[in-house]
mmCIF file with all atom_site columns, C-alpha atoms in Angstrom:
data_model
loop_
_atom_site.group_PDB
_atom_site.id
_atom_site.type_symbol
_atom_site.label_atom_id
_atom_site.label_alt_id
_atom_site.label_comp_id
_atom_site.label_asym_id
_atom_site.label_entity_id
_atom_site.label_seq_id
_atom_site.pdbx_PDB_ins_code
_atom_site.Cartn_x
_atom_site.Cartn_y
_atom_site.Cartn_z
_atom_site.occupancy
_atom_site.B_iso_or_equiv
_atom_site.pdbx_formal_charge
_atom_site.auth_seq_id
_atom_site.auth_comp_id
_atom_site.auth_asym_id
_atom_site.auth_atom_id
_atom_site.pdbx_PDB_model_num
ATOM 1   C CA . UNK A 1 1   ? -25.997 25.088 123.066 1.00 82.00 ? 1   UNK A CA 1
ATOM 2   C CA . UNK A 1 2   ? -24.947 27.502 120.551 1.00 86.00 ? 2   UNK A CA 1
ATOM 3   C CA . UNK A 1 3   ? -22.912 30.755 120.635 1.00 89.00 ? 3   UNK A CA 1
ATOM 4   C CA . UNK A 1 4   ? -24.242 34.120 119.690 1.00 90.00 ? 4   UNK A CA 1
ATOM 5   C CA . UNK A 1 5   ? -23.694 33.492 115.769 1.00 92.00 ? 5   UNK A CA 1
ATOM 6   C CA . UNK A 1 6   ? -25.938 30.648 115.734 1.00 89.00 ? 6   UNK A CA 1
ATOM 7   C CA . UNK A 1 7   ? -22.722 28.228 115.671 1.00 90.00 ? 7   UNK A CA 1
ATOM 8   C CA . UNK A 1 8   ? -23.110 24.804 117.752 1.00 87.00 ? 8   UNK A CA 1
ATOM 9   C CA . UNK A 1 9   ? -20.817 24.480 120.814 1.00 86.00 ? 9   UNK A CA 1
ATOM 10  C CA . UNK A 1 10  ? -19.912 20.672 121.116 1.00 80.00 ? 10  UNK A CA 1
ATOM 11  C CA . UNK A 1 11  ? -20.389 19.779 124.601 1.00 81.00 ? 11  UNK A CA 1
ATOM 12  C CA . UNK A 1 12  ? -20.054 16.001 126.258 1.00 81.00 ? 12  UNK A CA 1
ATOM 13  C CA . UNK A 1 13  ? -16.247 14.899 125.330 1.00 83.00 ? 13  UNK A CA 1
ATOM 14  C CA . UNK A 1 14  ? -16.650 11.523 125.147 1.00 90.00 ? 14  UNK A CA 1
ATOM 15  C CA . UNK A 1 15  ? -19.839 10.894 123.586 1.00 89.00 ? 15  UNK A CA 1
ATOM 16  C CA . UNK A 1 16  ? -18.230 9.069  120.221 1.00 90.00 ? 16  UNK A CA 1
ATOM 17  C CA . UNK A 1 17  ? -14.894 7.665  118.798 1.00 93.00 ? 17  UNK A CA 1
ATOM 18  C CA . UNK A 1 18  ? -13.794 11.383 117.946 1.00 91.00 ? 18  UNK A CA 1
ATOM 19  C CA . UNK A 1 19  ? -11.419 10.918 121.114 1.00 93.00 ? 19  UNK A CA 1
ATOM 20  C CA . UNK A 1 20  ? -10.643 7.508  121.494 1.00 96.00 ? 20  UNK A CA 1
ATOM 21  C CA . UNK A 1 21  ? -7.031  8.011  121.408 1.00 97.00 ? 21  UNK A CA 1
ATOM 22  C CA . UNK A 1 22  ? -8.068  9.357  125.503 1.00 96.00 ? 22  UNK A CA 1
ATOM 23  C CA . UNK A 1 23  ? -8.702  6.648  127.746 1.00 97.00 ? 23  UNK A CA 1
ATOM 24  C CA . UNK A 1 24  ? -10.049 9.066  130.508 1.00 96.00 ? 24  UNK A CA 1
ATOM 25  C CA . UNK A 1 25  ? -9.629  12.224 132.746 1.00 96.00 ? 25  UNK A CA 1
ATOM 26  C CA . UNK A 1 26  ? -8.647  12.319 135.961 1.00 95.00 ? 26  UNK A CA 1
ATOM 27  C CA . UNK A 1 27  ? -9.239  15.750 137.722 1.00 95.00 ? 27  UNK A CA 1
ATOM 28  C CA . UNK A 1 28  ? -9.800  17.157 141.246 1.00 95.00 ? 28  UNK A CA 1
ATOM 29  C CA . UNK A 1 29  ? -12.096 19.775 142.270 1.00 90.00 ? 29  UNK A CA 1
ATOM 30  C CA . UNK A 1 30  ? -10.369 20.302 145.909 1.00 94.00 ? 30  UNK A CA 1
ATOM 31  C CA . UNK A 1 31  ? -6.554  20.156 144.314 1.00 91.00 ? 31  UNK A CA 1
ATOM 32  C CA . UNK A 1 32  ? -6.238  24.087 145.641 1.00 91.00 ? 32  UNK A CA 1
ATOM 33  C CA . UNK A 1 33  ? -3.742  25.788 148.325 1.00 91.00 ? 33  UNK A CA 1
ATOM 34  C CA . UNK A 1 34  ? -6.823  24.510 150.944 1.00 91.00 ? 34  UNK A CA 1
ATOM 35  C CA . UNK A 1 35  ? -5.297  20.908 150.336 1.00 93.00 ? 35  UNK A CA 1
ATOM 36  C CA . UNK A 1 36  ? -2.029  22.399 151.136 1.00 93.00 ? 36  UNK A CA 1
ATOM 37  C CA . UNK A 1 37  ? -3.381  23.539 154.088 1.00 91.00 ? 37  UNK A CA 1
ATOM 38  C CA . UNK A 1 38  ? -5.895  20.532 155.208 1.00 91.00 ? 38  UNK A CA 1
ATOM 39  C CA . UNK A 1 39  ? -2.295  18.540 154.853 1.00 91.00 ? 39  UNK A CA 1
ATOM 40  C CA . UNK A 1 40  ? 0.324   20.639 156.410 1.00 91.00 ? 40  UNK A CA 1
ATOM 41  C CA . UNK A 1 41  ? 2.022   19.182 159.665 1.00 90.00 ? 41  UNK A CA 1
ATOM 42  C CA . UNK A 1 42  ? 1.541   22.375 161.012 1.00 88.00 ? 42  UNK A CA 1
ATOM 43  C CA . UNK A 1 43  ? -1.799  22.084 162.760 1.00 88.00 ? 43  UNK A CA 1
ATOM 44  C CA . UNK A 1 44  ? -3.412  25.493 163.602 1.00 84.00 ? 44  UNK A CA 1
ATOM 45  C CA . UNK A 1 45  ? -6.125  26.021 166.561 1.00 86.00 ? 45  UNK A CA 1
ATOM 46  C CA . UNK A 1 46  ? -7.429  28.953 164.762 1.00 90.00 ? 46  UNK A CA 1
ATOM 47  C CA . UNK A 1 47  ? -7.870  26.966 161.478 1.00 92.00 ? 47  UNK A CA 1
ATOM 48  C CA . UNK A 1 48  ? -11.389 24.924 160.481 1.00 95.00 ? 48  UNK A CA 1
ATOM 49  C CA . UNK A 1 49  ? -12.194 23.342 158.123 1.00 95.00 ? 49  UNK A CA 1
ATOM 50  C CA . UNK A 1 50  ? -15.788 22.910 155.911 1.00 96.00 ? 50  UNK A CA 1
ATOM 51  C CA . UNK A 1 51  ? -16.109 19.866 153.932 1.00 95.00 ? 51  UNK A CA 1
ATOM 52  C CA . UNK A 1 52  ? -18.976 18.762 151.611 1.00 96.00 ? 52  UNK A CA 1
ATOM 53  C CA . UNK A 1 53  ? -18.861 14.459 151.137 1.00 95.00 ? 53  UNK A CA 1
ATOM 54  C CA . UNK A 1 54  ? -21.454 12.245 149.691 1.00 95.00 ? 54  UNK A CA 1
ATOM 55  C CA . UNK A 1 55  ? -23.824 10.159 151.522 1.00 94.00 ? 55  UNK A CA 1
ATOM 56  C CA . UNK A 1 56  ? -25.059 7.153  150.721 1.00 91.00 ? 56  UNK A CA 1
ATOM 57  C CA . UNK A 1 57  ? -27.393 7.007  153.522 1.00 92.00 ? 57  UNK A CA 1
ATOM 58  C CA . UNK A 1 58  ? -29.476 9.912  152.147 1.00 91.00 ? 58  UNK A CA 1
ATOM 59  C CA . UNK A 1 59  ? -30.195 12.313 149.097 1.00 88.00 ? 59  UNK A CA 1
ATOM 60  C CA . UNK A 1 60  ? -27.976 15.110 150.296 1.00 92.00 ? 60  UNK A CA 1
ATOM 61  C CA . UNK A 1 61  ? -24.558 15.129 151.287 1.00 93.00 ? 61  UNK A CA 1
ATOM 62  C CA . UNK A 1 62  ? -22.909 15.642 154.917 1.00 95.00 ? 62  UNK A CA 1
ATOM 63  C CA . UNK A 1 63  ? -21.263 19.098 155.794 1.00 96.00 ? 63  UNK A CA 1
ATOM 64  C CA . UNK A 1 64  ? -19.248 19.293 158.452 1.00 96.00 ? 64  UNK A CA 1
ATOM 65  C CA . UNK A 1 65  ? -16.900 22.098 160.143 1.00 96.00 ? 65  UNK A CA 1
ATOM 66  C CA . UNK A 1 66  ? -14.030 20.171 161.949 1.00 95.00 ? 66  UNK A CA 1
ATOM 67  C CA . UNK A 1 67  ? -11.069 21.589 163.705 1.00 95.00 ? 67  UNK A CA 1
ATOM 68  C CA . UNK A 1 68  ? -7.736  21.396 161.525 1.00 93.00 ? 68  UNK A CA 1
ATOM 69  C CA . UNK A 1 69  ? -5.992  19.380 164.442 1.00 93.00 ? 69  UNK A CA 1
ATOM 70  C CA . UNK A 1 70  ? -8.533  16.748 163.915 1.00 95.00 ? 70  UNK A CA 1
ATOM 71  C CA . UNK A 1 71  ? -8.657  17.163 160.292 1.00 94.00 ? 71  UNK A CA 1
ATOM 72  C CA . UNK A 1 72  ? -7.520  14.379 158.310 1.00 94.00 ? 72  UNK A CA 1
ATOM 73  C CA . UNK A 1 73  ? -6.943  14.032 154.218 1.00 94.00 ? 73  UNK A CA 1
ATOM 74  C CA . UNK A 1 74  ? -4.936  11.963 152.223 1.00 93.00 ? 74  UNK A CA 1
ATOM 75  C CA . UNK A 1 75  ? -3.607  13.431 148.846 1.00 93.00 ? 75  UNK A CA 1
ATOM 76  C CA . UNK A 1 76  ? -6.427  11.346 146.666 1.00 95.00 ? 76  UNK A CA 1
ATOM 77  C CA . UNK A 1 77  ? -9.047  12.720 148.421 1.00 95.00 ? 77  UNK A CA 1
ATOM 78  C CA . UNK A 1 78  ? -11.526 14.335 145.882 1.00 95.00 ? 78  UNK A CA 1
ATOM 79  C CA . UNK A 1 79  ? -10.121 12.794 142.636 1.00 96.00 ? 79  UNK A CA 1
ATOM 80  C CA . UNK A 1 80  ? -12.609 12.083 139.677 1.00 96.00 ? 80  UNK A CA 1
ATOM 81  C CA . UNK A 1 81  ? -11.738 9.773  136.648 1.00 97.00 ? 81  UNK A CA 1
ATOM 82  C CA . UNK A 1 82  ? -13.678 10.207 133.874 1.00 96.00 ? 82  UNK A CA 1
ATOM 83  C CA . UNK A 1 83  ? -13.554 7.073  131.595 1.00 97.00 ? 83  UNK A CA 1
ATOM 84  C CA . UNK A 1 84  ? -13.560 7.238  128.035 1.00 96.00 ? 84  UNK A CA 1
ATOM 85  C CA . UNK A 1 85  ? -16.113 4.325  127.109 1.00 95.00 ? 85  UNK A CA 1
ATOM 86  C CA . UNK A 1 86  ? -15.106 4.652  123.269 1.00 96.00 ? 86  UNK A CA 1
ATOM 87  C CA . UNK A 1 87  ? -11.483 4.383  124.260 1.00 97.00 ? 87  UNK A CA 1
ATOM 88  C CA . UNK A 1 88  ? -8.442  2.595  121.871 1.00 97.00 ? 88  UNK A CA 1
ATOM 89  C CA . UNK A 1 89  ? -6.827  1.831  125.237 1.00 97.00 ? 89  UNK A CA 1
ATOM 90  C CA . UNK A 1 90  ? -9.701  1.227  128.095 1.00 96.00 ? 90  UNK A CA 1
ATOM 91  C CA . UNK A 1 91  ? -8.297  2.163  131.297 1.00 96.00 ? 91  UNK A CA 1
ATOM 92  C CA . UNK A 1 92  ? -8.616  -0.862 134.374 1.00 96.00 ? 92  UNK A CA 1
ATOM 93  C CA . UNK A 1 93  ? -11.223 0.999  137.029 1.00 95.00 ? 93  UNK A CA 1
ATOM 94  C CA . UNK A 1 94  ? -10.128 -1.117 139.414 1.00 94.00 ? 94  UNK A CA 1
ATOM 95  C CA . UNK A 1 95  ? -6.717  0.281  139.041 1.00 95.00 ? 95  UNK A CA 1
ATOM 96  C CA . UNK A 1 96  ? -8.439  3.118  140.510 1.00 95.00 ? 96  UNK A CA 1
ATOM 97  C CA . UNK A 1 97  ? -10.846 1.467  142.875 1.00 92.00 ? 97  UNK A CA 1
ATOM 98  C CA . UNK A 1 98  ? -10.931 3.794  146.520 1.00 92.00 ? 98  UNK A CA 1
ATOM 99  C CA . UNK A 1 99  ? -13.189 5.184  148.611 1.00 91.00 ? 99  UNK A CA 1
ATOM 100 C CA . UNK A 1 100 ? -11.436 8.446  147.809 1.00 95.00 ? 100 UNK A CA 1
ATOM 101 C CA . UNK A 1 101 ? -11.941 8.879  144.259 1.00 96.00 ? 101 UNK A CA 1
ATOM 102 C CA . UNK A 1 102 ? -14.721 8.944  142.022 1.00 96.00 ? 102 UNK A CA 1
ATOM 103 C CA . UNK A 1 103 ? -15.547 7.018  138.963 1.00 96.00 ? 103 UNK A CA 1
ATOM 104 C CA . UNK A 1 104 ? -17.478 8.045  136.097 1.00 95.00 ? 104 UNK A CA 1
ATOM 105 C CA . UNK A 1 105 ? -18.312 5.986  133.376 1.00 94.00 ? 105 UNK A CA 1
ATOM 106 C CA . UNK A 1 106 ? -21.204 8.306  131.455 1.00 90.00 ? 106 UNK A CA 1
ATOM 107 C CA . UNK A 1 107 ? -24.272 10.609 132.592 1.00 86.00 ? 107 UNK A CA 1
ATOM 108 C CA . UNK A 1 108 ? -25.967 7.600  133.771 1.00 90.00 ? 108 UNK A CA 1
ATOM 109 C CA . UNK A 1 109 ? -23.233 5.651  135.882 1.00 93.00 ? 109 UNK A CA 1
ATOM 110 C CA . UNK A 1 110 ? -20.825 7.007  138.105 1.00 93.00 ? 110 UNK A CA 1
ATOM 111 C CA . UNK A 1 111 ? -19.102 5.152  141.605 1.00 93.00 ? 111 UNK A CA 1
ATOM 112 C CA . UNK A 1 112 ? -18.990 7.539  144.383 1.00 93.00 ? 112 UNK A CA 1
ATOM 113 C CA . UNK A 1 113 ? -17.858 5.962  147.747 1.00 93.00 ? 113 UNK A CA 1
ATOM 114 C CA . UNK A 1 114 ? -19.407 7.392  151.158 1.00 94.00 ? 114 UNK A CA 1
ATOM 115 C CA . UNK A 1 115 ? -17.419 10.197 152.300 1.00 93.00 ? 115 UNK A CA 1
ATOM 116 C CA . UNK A 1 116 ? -15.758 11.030 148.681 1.00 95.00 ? 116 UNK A CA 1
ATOM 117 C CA . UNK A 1 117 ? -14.753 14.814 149.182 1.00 96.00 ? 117 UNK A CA 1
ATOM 118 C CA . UNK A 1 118 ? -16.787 16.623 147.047 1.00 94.00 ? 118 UNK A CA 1
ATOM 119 C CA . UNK A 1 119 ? -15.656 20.352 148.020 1.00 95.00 ? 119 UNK A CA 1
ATOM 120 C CA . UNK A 1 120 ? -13.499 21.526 151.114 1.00 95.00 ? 120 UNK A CA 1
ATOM 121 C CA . UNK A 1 121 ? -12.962 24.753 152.544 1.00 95.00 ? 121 UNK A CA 1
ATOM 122 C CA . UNK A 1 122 ? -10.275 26.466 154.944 1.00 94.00 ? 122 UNK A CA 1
ATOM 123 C CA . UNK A 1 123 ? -11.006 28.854 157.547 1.00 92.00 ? 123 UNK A CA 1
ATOM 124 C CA . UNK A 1 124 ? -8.200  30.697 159.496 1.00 89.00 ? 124 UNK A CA 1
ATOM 125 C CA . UNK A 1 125 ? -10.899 32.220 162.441 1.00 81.00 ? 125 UNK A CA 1
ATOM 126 C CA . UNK A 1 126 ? -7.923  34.085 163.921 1.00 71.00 ? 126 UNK A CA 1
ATOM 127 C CA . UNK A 1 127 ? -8.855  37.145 166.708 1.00 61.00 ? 127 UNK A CA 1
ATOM 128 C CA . UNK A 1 128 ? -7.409  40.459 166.530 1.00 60.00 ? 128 UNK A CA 1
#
């Protein structure tokens, strides 16, 4: 990729020792207000909720709708770690090892668990 002036954007972080002093990323694509709300005690009729998980019994993943009083999420759901393979300190994976967050080593090899949380969201179908 390069930008309009014909300059080289570097893309792939850890693709050589230039960060080894980072032994990996950990991010989440569904840490948003609709965890706060997939979480909270206060169970709504009028809320729903769409989630997007991998499958492992097919090429595409499961959507579902479910009702936010059957709902259920725990705080790591949808949690990536990225692992540095060039890294001064190499991070333990199976320090990290559930079937709510993701691995990635590189491009090539990744560990996604059935049912990892891939996107979620929240519905509020109230009537007026």
């Amino acid at each position: 990729m390069k930008r309009k002036n014909g300059k080289k954007i570097p893309i792939g972080l850890f693709t050589d020792q230039k960060y080894s002093y980072i032994s990996g990323i950990l991010v989440s694509s569904v840490a948003s207000i609709g965890k706060v709300r997939a979480l909270s005690l206060n169970k709504k009729k009028s809320v729903h909720i769409n989630t997007y998980t991998y499958n492992d019994y097919d090429t595409k993943g499961q959507l579902k709708t479910t009702p936010h009083k059957k709902y259920r999420e725990s705080l790591l759901d949808g949690l990536s770690l990225y692992m540095n393979p060039y890294a001064d300190n190499p991070i333990d994976p199976t320090e990290f090892e559930s079937n709510d967050i993701a691995i990635v080593y590189n491009n090539e090899l990744a560990n996604f668990k059935h049912g990892f949380l891939s996107s979620r969201q929240v519905f509020d179908l109230f009537e007026r």
